[in-house]
CSV table of C-alpha atoms in Angstrom, one decimal:
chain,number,residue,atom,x,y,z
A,10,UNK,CA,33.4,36.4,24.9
A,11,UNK,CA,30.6,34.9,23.0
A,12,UNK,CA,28.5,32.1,23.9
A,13,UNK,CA,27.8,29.4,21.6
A,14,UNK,CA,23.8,29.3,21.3
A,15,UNK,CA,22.1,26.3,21.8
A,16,UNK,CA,20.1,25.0,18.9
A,17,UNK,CA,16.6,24.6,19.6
A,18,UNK,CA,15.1,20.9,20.1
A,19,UNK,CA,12.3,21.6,17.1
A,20,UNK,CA,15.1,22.5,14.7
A,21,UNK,CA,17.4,19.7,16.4
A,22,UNK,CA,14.6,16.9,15.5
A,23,UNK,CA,13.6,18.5,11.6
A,24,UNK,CA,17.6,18.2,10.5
A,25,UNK,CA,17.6,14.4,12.4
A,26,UNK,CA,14.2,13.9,10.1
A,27,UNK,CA,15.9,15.2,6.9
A,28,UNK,CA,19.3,13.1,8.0
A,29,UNK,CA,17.1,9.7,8.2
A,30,UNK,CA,15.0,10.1,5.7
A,31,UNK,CA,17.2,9.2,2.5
A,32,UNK,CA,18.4,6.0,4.4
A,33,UNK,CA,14.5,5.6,5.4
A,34,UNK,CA,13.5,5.5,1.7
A,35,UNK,CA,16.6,3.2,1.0
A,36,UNK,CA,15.5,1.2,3.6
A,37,UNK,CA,12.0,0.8,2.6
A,38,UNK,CA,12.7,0.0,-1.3
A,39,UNK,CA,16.0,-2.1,-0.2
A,40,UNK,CA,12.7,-4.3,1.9
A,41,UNK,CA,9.6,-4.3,-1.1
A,42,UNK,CA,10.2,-7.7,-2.5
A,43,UNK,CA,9.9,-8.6,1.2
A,44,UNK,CA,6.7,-6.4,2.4
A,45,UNK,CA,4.9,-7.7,-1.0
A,46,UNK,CA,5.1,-11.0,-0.3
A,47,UNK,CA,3.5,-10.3,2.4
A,48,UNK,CA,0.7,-8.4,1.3
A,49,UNK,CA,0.2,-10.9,-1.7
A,50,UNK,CA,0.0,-13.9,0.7
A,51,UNK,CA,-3.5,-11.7,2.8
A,52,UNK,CA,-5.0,-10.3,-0.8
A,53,UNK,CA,-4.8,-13.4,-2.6
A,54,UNK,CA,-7.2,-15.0,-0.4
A,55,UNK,CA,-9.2,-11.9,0.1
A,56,UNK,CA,-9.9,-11.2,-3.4
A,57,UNK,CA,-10.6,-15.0,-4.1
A,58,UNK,CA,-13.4,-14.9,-1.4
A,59,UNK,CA,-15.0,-12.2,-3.2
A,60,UNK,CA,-14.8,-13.1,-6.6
A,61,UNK,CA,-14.3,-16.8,-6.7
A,62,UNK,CA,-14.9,-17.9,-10.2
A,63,UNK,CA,-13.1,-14.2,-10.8
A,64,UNK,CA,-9.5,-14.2,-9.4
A,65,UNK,CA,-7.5,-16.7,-10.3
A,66,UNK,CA,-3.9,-16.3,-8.6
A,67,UNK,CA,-1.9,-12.8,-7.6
A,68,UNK,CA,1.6,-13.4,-9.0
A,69,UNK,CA,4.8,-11.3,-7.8
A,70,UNK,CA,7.0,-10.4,-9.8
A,71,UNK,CA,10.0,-8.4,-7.7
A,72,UNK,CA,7.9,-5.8,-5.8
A,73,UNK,CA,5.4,-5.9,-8.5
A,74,UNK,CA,2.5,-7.8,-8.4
A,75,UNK,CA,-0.1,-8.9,-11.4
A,76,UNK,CA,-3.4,-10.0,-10.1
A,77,UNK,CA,-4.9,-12.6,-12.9
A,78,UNK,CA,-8.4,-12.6,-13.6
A,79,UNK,CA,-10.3,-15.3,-15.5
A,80,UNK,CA,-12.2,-13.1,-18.2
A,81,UNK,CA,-15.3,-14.4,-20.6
A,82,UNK,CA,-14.2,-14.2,-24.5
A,83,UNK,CA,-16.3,-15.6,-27.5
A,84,UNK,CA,-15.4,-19.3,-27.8
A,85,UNK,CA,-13.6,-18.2,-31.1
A,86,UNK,CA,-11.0,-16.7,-29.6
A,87,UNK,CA,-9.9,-19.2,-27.1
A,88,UNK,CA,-8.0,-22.1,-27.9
A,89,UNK,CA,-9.2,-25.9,-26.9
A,90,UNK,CA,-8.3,-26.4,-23.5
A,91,UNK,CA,-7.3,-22.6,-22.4
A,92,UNK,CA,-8.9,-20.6,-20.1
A,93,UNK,CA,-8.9,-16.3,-21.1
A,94,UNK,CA,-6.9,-14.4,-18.2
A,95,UNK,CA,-7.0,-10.9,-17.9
A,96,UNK,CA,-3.6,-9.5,-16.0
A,97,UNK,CA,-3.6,-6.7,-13.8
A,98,UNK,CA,-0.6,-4.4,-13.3
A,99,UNK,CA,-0.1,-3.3,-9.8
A,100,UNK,CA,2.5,-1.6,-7.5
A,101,UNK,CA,1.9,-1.9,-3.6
A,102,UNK,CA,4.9,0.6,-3.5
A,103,UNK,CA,2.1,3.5,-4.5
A,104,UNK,CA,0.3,2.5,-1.0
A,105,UNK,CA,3.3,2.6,1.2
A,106,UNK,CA,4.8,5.8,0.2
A,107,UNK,CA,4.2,7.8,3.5
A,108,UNK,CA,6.3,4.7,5.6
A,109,UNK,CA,9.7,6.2,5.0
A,110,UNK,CA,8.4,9.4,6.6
A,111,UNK,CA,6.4,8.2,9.1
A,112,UNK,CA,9.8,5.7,10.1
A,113,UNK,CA,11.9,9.3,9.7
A,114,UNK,CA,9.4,11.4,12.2
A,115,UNK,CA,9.6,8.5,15.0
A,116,UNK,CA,13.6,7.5,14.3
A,117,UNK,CA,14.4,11.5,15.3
A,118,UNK,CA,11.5,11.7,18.2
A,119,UNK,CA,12.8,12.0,21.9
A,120,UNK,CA,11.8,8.3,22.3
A,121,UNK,CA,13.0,5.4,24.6
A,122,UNK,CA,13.8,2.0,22.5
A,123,UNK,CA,10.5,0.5,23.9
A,124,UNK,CA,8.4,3.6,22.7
A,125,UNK,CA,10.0,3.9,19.1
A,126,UNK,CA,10.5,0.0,18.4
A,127,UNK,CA,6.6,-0.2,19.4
A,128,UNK,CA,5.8,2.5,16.9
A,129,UNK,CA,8.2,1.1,14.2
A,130,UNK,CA,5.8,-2.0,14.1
A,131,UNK,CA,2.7,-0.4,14.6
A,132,UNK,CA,3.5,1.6,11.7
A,133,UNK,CA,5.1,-0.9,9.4
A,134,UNK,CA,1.9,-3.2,10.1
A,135,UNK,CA,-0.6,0.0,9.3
A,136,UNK,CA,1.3,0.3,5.9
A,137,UNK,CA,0.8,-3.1,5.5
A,138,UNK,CA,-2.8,-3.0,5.5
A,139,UNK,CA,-3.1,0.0,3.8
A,140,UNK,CA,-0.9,-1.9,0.9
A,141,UNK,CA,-3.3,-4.5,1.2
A,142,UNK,CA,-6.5,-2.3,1.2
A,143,UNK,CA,-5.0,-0.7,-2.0
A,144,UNK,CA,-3.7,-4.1,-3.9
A,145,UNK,CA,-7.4,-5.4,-3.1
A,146,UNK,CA,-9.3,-2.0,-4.7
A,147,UNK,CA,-6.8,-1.5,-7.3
A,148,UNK,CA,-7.9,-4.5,-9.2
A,149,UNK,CA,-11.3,-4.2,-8.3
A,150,UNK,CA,-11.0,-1.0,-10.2
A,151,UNK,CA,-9.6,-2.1,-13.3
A,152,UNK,CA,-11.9,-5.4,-13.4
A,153,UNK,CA,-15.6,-3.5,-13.1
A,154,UNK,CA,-14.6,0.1,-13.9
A,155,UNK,CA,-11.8,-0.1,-16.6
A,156,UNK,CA,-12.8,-3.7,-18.2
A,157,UNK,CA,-15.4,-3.8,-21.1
A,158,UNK,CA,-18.6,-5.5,-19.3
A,159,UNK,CA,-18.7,-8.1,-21.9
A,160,UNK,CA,-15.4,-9.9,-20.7
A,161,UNK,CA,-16.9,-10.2,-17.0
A,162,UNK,CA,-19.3,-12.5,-18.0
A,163,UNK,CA,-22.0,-13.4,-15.4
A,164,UNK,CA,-20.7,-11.6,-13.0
A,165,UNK,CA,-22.5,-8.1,-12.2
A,166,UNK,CA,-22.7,-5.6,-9.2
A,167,UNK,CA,-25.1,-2.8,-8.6
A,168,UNK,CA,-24.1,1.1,-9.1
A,169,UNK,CA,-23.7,1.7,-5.4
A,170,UNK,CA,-20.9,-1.1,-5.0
A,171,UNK,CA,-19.1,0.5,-8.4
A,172,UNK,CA,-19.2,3.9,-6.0
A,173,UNK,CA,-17.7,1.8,-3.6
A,174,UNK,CA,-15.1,0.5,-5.5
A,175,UNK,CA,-14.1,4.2,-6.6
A,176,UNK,CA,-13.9,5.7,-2.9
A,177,UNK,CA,-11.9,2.3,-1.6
A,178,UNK,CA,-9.4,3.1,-4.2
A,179,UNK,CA,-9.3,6.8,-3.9
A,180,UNK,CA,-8.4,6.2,0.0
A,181,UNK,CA,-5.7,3.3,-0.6
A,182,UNK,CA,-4.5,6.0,-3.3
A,183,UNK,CA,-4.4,9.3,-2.1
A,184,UNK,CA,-5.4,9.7,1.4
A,185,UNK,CA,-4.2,6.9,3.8
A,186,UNK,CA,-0.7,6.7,2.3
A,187,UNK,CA,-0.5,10.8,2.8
A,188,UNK,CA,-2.1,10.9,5.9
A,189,UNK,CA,-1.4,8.1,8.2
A,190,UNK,CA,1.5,8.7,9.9
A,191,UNK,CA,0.2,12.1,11.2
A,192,UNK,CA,-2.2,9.3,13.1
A,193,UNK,CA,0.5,7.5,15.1
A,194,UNK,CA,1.8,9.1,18.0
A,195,UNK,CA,5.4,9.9,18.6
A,196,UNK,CA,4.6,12.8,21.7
A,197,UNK,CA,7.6,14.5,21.4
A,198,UNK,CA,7.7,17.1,23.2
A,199,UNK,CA,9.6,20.7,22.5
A,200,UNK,CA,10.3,24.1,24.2
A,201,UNK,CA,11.0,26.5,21.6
């Protein structure tokens, strides 16, 4: 008589992380109106406070989000009474990418409630950030590094804070997203 062989924990908690992933992702672009509301009510103040005269408003539009800069034109070109804004395209979705994954990993991890609810926040508000971090940099990239100097008017920064501006959006880009949920820990443990 044969024995029905037990299936090993590791392989038990991969198919439970391939099983919750799909409703993960749902999950997570069912909730991006919601999380970029969030993240525009912290930027919008952010990016004001460092370019005052700069930033005039983040607007959202859906989970899309257009920060509006106030931009220097020739007097020519403006109307009487009108004020040249410069919109900036950006989705926050681009910074939250790992979330559905990192949700997956600690949904199918040997957990108690208290343990996995904990890490379900932590790691919701870590995306958060890192939405935020990437919002904030995002425009900051277009406006000194993609906008012609002359429509900045006044406003100038030295080489070093340009570098500055690069790496803070190559980390909200491709590194944090990719990489943080390898950083919060599950501990599950599995005898193989």
């Amino acid at each position: 008589m044969l024995m029905p062989q037990q299936i090993s924990p590791l392989l038990a908690f991969v198919f439970k992380v391939f099983l919750l992933l799909p409703l993960c992702y749902w999950g997570w672009y069912a909730l991006a109106e919601l999380a970029t509301a969030v993240v525009v009510y912290w930027a919008e103040p952010l990016l004001q406070c460092l370019y005052p005269g700069l930033i005039n408003t983040i607007e959202q539009t859906g989970y899309r989000v257009e920060v509006v800069a106030n931009v220097t034109v020739a007097v020519q070109n403006v109307p009487s009474g009108m004020v040249a804004e410069l919109p900036i395209p950006v989705n926050p979705l681009i910074y939250s990418y790992g979330l559905p994954l990192a949700l997956a990993l600690i949904l199918a991890s040997p957990l108690d409630f208290t343990r996995t609810t904990r890490n379900i926040i932590i790691s919701t508000l870590v995306f958060l950030l890192i939405q935020i971090w990437g919002v904030c940099f995002e425009s900051l990239k277009v406006l000194f590094l993609q906008t012609p100097v002359e429509l900045l008017g006044n406003i100038s920064i030295a080489s070093w804070q340009l570098d500055m501006i690069a790496l803070g959006y190559q980390l909200g880009t491709l590194i944090l997203p990719a990489r943080i949920h390898r950083s919060i820990k599950t501990r599950p443990i599995f005898k193989v």
